[in-house]
Amino acid sequence: MASTYRTRFAPSPTGKMHPGHARTALVTWLQARRQGGKIVMRIEDIDRPRVVPGSADAIFRDHEWLGLDWDEGPVFQSSRDEAYERALSQLQKADMVYPCTCSRKEIAAIASAPHGDEGPRYPGTCRNGVTKPGKPPALRFVFEGSSPGFEDVLCGTYPEGRAGGDFVLRRADGVWAYQLAVVVDDAEAGITEVIRGADLLSSTPRQIALYRGLGCPVPRFAHVALVVDGDGTRLATRHRATSIESLREAGRSPEQVIGELACSLGLTATDAPICPKELVQVFELSEISRSSFTWNPKG
Ligand code: GLU
């Protein structure tokens, strides 16, 4: 029987691909190939001001160079306004959305606001009507009751009630929120397992609430531990982090980079050069290393 397994690469074209992205992409690729499933490439470019021109093409090139191919796409979030509009109106009809004119500063200033894993929880000030009529509103999702817990394939139990507060679906400037776009896209693409960096673990309860609100099946989630700098900070595109491009330009081979990442995941005993295909047979998602990995640039 053909596999029904579906996952995705979902890079944001806001800078260069770095070893952290490559490590998560390697896990995603190996799991999909091991399961005989499909990978969808999706470019998360909804926050247009943050998009760096040319970076989507550079990300494609880096994936190809590393040998991490995909089966469908690329899908660009910037071309999916209609799908997000449809989902929003479905939620609006179900009374799960309201306009809000509070600023970030105002919310942060409510000192008594309980904090969730995602910072201050919005206390629902505008639920019964906006406080600043005439100001363009953001649209918020009514996140009622105890936030859902879930079992992460790699991080274990994420407790119920930890993430809360009505969250934004569309910003006041009209930009779709990541939470809405990612759920609509993953649901429509029939993604059965989301594999991504552990920085997004605490977003998952909100996304589960959206899947439920939209009446869509909830996928499995596997959050991969992050790659950090020598000083323990997460490698991020905003940083002067080593990029895959800079490693290539410094003369490193894709097999060398994959070898180091595979070793960091506990897939191989040494960081000897290897290509992704050779790792498929030894790969078991639930057995990969769960600790963050310090990237030490080699000379
Ligand atoms: N676009 C996000 C990133 O590059 C990933 C979002 C996701 O996988 O849900 O970090």
Coordinates of C-alpha atoms and ligand atoms in Angstrom, one line a residue:
M1 CA 0.0 0.0 0.0
A2 CA 1.3 3.5 -0.8
S3 CA 2.4 5.5 2.2
T4 CA 0.1 8.3 3.3
Y5 CA 3.0 9.9 5.2
R6 CA 3.3 13.7 4.4
T7 CA 5.6 16.3 5.9
R8 CA 7.1 19.6 4.8
F9 CA 10.0 22.0 4.7
A10 CA 8.8 25.4 5.7
P11 CA 11.6 27.9 5.6
S12 CA 11.2 31.6 6.0
P13 CA 13.0 33.5 3.3
T14 CA 14.4 36.1 5.8
G15 CA 18.0 35.2 5.4
K16 CA 20.5 32.4 4.7
M17 CA 20.1 28.8 5.6
H18 CA 22.2 27.9 8.5
P19 CA 23.2 24.6 10.1
G20 CA 20.2 24.6 12.5
H21 CA 17.8 24.7 9.5
A22 CA 19.9 22.1 7.7
R23 CA 19.8 19.8 10.8
T24 CA 16.0 20.0 11.0
A25 CA 15.7 19.6 7.2
L26 CA 17.9 16.5 7.4
V27 CA 15.6 14.9 10.1
T28 CA 12.5 15.8 8.0
W29 CA 14.0 14.4 4.8
L30 CA 15.2 11.1 6.5
Q31 CA 11.8 10.6 8.2
A32 CA 9.9 11.1 4.9
R33 CA 12.2 8.8 2.9
R34 CA 12.2 6.2 5.7
Q35 CA 8.3 6.3 5.7
G36 CA 8.1 6.3 1.9
G37 CA 6.2 9.5 2.1
K38 CA 6.2 12.9 0.5
I39 CA 7.7 16.3 1.4
V40 CA 6.1 19.6 0.4
M41 CA 8.3 22.7 0.1
R42 CA 6.6 25.8 1.4
I43 CA 8.1 29.2 1.6
E44 CA 6.8 31.2 4.6
D45 CA 6.9 34.6 3.1
I46 CA 3.7 36.3 4.5
D47 CA 5.6 38.9 6.5
R48 CA 6.7 40.7 3.4
P49 CA 8.8 43.4 5.0
R50 CA 11.0 40.8 6.6
V51 CA 11.6 38.9 3.3
V52 CA 15.1 39.2 1.9
P53 CA 15.0 39.2 -1.9
G54 CA 16.7 36.2 -3.4
S55 CA 16.7 34.2 -0.2
A56 CA 14.1 31.7 -1.3
D57 CA 16.2 30.7 -4.3
A58 CA 19.3 30.5 -2.1
I59 CA 17.4 28.2 0.3
F60 CA 16.4 25.9 -2.6
R61 CA 20.0 25.8 -3.8
D62 CA 21.2 24.9 -0.3
H63 CA 18.7 22.1 0.1
E64 CA 19.7 20.7 -3.3
W65 CA 23.4 21.0 -2.6
L66 CA 22.9 19.1 0.7
G67 CA 20.9 16.4 -1.2
L68 CA 17.6 17.2 0.6
D69 CA 15.1 17.1 -2.2
W70 CA 11.3 17.5 -2.0
D71 CA 8.4 16.1 -3.9
E72 CA 5.8 18.9 -4.1
G73 CA 5.9 22.7 -4.3
P74 CA 7.3 25.2 -3.8
V75 CA 4.1 26.8 -2.4
F76 CA 4.5 30.4 -1.5
Q77 CA 2.4 31.7 1.4
S78 CA 2.3 35.1 -0.2
S79 CA 0.0 33.7 -2.9
R80 CA -2.4 32.1 -0.5
D81 CA -4.5 35.0 0.7
E82 CA -7.7 33.5 -0.5
A83 CA -7.2 30.3 1.6
Y84 CA -6.5 32.4 4.7
E85 CA -9.6 34.5 4.0
R86 CA -11.7 31.4 3.8
A87 CA -10.4 30.0 7.0
L88 CA -10.9 33.3 8.8
S89 CA -14.5 33.6 7.7
Q90 CA -15.2 30.0 8.8
L91 CA -13.9 30.9 12.2
Q92 CA -15.8 34.2 12.2
K93 CA -19.0 32.4 11.4
A94 CA -18.4 30.2 14.4
D95 CA -17.9 33.3 16.6
M96 CA -14.3 32.5 17.3
V97 CA -12.8 35.8 16.2
Y98 CA -13.0 39.4 17.4
P99 CA -11.4 42.7 16.5
C100 CA -8.8 44.2 18.9
T101 CA -7.2 47.6 19.0
C102 CA -4.9 47.1 21.9
S103 CA -1.2 47.8 21.2
R104 CA 1.6 45.4 22.2
K105 CA 2.8 48.0 24.6
E106 CA -0.5 48.2 26.4
I107 CA -0.7 44.4 26.7
A108 CA 2.8 44.3 28.1
A109 CA 1.9 47.1 30.6
I110 CA -0.8 45.0 32.2
A111 CA 1.5 44.0 34.9
S112 CA -1.0 41.6 36.4
A113 CA -1.4 39.7 33.1
P114 CA -0.4 36.1 33.7
H115 CA 2.4 35.0 31.5
G116 CA 2.2 31.9 29.3
D117 CA 5.1 30.3 27.6
E118 CA 4.7 32.9 24.9
G119 CA 5.0 36.1 27.1
P120 CA 2.1 38.1 28.5
R121 CA -1.3 36.6 27.9
Y122 CA -3.8 38.9 26.3
P123 CA -6.5 39.4 28.9
G124 CA -9.4 39.7 26.4
T125 CA -9.8 43.5 26.8
C126 CA -11.5 44.0 23.4
R127 CA -13.7 40.8 23.6
N128 CA -16.8 42.9 24.2
G129 CA -16.0 45.7 21.9
V130 CA -12.9 47.5 20.7
T131 CA -11.4 50.1 23.1
K132 CA -10.3 52.5 20.3
P133 CA -13.1 52.6 17.7
G134 CA -11.8 53.9 14.3
K135 CA -8.3 52.4 14.8
P136 CA -7.6 49.5 12.3
P137 CA -8.0 46.4 14.4
A138 CA -6.1 43.2 14.6
L139 CA -8.2 40.0 14.6
R140 CA -7.9 37.7 17.5
F141 CA -8.9 34.0 18.0
V142 CA -11.0 33.2 21.1
F143 CA -8.7 30.8 22.9
E144 CA -11.0 29.7 25.6
G145 CA -10.7 27.1 28.3
S146 CA -7.6 25.2 29.1
S147 CA -5.1 25.2 26.2
P148 CA -4.6 21.8 24.7
G149 CA -1.7 19.6 25.8
F150 CA -0.1 17.2 23.3
E151 CA 2.5 14.4 23.0
D152 CA 5.5 15.5 21.0
V153 CA 7.4 12.7 19.3
L154 CA 10.7 14.1 20.6
C155 CA 9.9 16.5 23.5
G156 CA 7.4 14.2 25.3
T157 CA 4.3 15.6 27.1
Y158 CA 3.5 19.3 26.6
P159 CA 1.1 20.0 29.5
E160 CA -2.5 21.3 29.1
G161 CA -3.1 24.8 30.1
R162 CA 0.4 26.1 29.6
A163 CA -0.3 28.4 26.6
G164 CA -3.2 30.7 26.7
G165 CA -4.6 34.1 25.8
D166 CA -6.6 35.1 22.7
F167 CA -4.0 35.3 19.9
V168 CA -3.8 37.3 16.7
L169 CA -4.9 35.7 13.4
R170 CA -4.4 38.9 11.3
R171 CA -2.4 41.9 12.3
A172 CA -3.8 45.4 12.2
D173 CA -1.6 46.1 9.1
G174 CA -3.4 43.2 7.3
V175 CA -0.5 40.7 7.6
W176 CA -1.6 37.1 8.3
A177 CA -0.3 35.7 11.5
Y178 CA 2.1 32.7 11.3
Q179 CA -0.3 30.6 13.5
L180 CA -3.2 30.9 11.0
A181 CA -1.1 30.5 7.8
V182 CA 0.8 27.5 9.0
V183 CA -2.3 25.6 10.1
V184 CA -4.3 26.4 7.0
D185 CA -1.4 25.4 4.8
D186 CA -0.5 22.2 6.7
A187 CA -4.2 21.1 6.8
E188 CA -4.7 21.8 3.1
A189 CA -1.5 19.9 2.2
G190 CA -2.6 16.9 4.2
I191 CA 0.5 17.0 6.4
T192 CA 0.5 14.1 8.8
E193 CA 3.6 15.0 10.8
V194 CA 5.2 18.4 11.4
I195 CA 8.9 18.3 12.0
R196 CA 10.5 21.7 13.0
G197 CA 12.8 23.4 15.4
A198 CA 12.1 23.3 19.1
D199 CA 11.7 27.1 19.2
L200 CA 8.1 26.5 17.9
L201 CA 7.1 23.9 20.6
S202 CA 5.1 26.5 22.6
S203 CA 3.2 27.6 19.4
T204 CA 1.7 24.1 19.0
P205 CA -1.2 24.4 21.5
R206 CA -2.5 27.4 19.6
Q207 CA -2.2 25.6 16.4
I208 CA -4.0 22.6 17.7
A209 CA -6.8 24.9 18.8
L210 CA -7.0 26.2 15.3
Y211 CA -7.1 22.8 13.7
R212 CA -10.0 22.0 16.0
G213 CA -11.7 25.3 15.3
L214 CA -11.5 24.6 11.5
G215 CA -12.5 20.9 12.0
C216 CA -9.3 19.6 10.5
P217 CA -7.3 16.5 11.7
V218 CA -4.4 17.4 14.0
P219 CA -1.0 16.1 12.7
R220 CA 1.7 14.6 14.9
F221 CA 4.5 17.0 16.0
A222 CA 8.2 16.4 16.4
H223 CA 10.3 19.4 17.6
V224 CA 14.0 19.0 17.0
A225 CA 16.5 20.4 19.5
L226 CA 18.2 23.6 18.3
V227 CA 21.7 24.2 17.1
V228 CA 23.5 26.8 19.3
D229 CA 26.6 29.0 19.0
G230 CA 29.6 28.5 21.2
D231 CA 28.1 30.9 23.7
G232 CA 24.8 28.9 23.9
T233 CA 22.7 31.2 21.8
R234 CA 20.5 29.8 19.1
L235 CA 21.9 30.0 15.6
A236 CA 19.6 32.4 13.9
T237 CA 19.6 34.1 10.5
R238 CA 19.6 37.5 12.3
H239 CA 22.9 36.5 13.8
R240 CA 26.2 36.4 12.0
A241 CA 25.8 32.7 12.0
T242 CA 27.7 30.4 9.8
S243 CA 25.5 29.8 6.7
I244 CA 25.4 26.8 4.5
E245 CA 26.5 29.0 1.7
S246 CA 29.6 30.2 3.6
L247 CA 30.5 26.6 4.4
R248 CA 30.3 25.8 0.7
E249 CA 32.4 28.8 -0.3
A250 CA 35.0 27.7 2.3
G251 CA 35.4 24.5 0.4
R252 CA 33.4 22.1 2.6
S253 CA 31.5 19.3 0.8
P254 CA 27.8 18.6 1.3
E255 CA 28.9 15.1 2.7
Q256 CA 31.1 16.8 5.3
V257 CA 28.2 19.0 6.5
I258 CA 25.8 16.1 6.5
G259 CA 28.4 14.0 8.3
E260 CA 28.6 16.5 11.2
L261 CA 24.9 16.9 11.5
A262 CA 24.3 13.2 11.4
C263 CA 26.8 12.6 14.2
S264 CA 25.2 15.4 16.2
L265 CA 21.9 13.6 15.9
G266 CA 23.4 10.4 17.1
L267 CA 22.9 8.7 13.7
T268 CA 26.6 7.9 13.2
A269 CA 29.5 7.4 15.6
T270 CA 31.8 9.8 13.9
D271 CA 31.4 12.9 11.8
A272 CA 32.9 11.3 8.7
P273 CA 31.5 12.5 5.4
I274 CA 28.3 10.8 4.4
C275 CA 25.4 11.4 2.1
P276 CA 21.7 11.5 3.3
K277 CA 20.7 8.4 1.3
E278 CA 23.2 6.3 3.3
L279 CA 21.4 7.3 6.5
V280 CA 17.9 6.3 5.6
Q281 CA 18.2 2.7 6.8
V282 CA 19.6 3.6 10.2
F283 CA 17.1 6.4 10.8
E284 CA 14.6 6.2 13.6
L285 CA 12.9 9.5 14.5
S286 CA 12.2 8.7 18.1
E287 CA 15.8 7.8 18.7
I288 CA 17.6 10.9 17.5
S289 CA 19.5 13.1 20.1
R290 CA 17.2 15.4 22.1
S291 CA 19.9 17.8 23.2
S292 CA 20.9 21.0 21.5
F293 CA 24.0 20.9 19.4
T294 CA 26.8 23.4 19.6
W295 CA 28.1 24.3 16.1
N296 CA 31.8 24.7 16.3
P297 CA 33.0 26.1 13.0
K298 CA 36.0 24.1 11.8
G299 CA 38.8 26.0 10.2
Ligands
GLU1 N1 8.9 29.2 8.9 C1 9.4 28.8 10.2 C2 10.9 28.9 10.3 O1 11.6 29.0 9.3 C3 9.0 27.3 10.5 C4 7.5 27.2 10.7 C5 7.0 25.8 11.0 O2 7.8 24.8 10.6 O3 5.9 25.6 11.4 O4 11.4 28.9 11.4

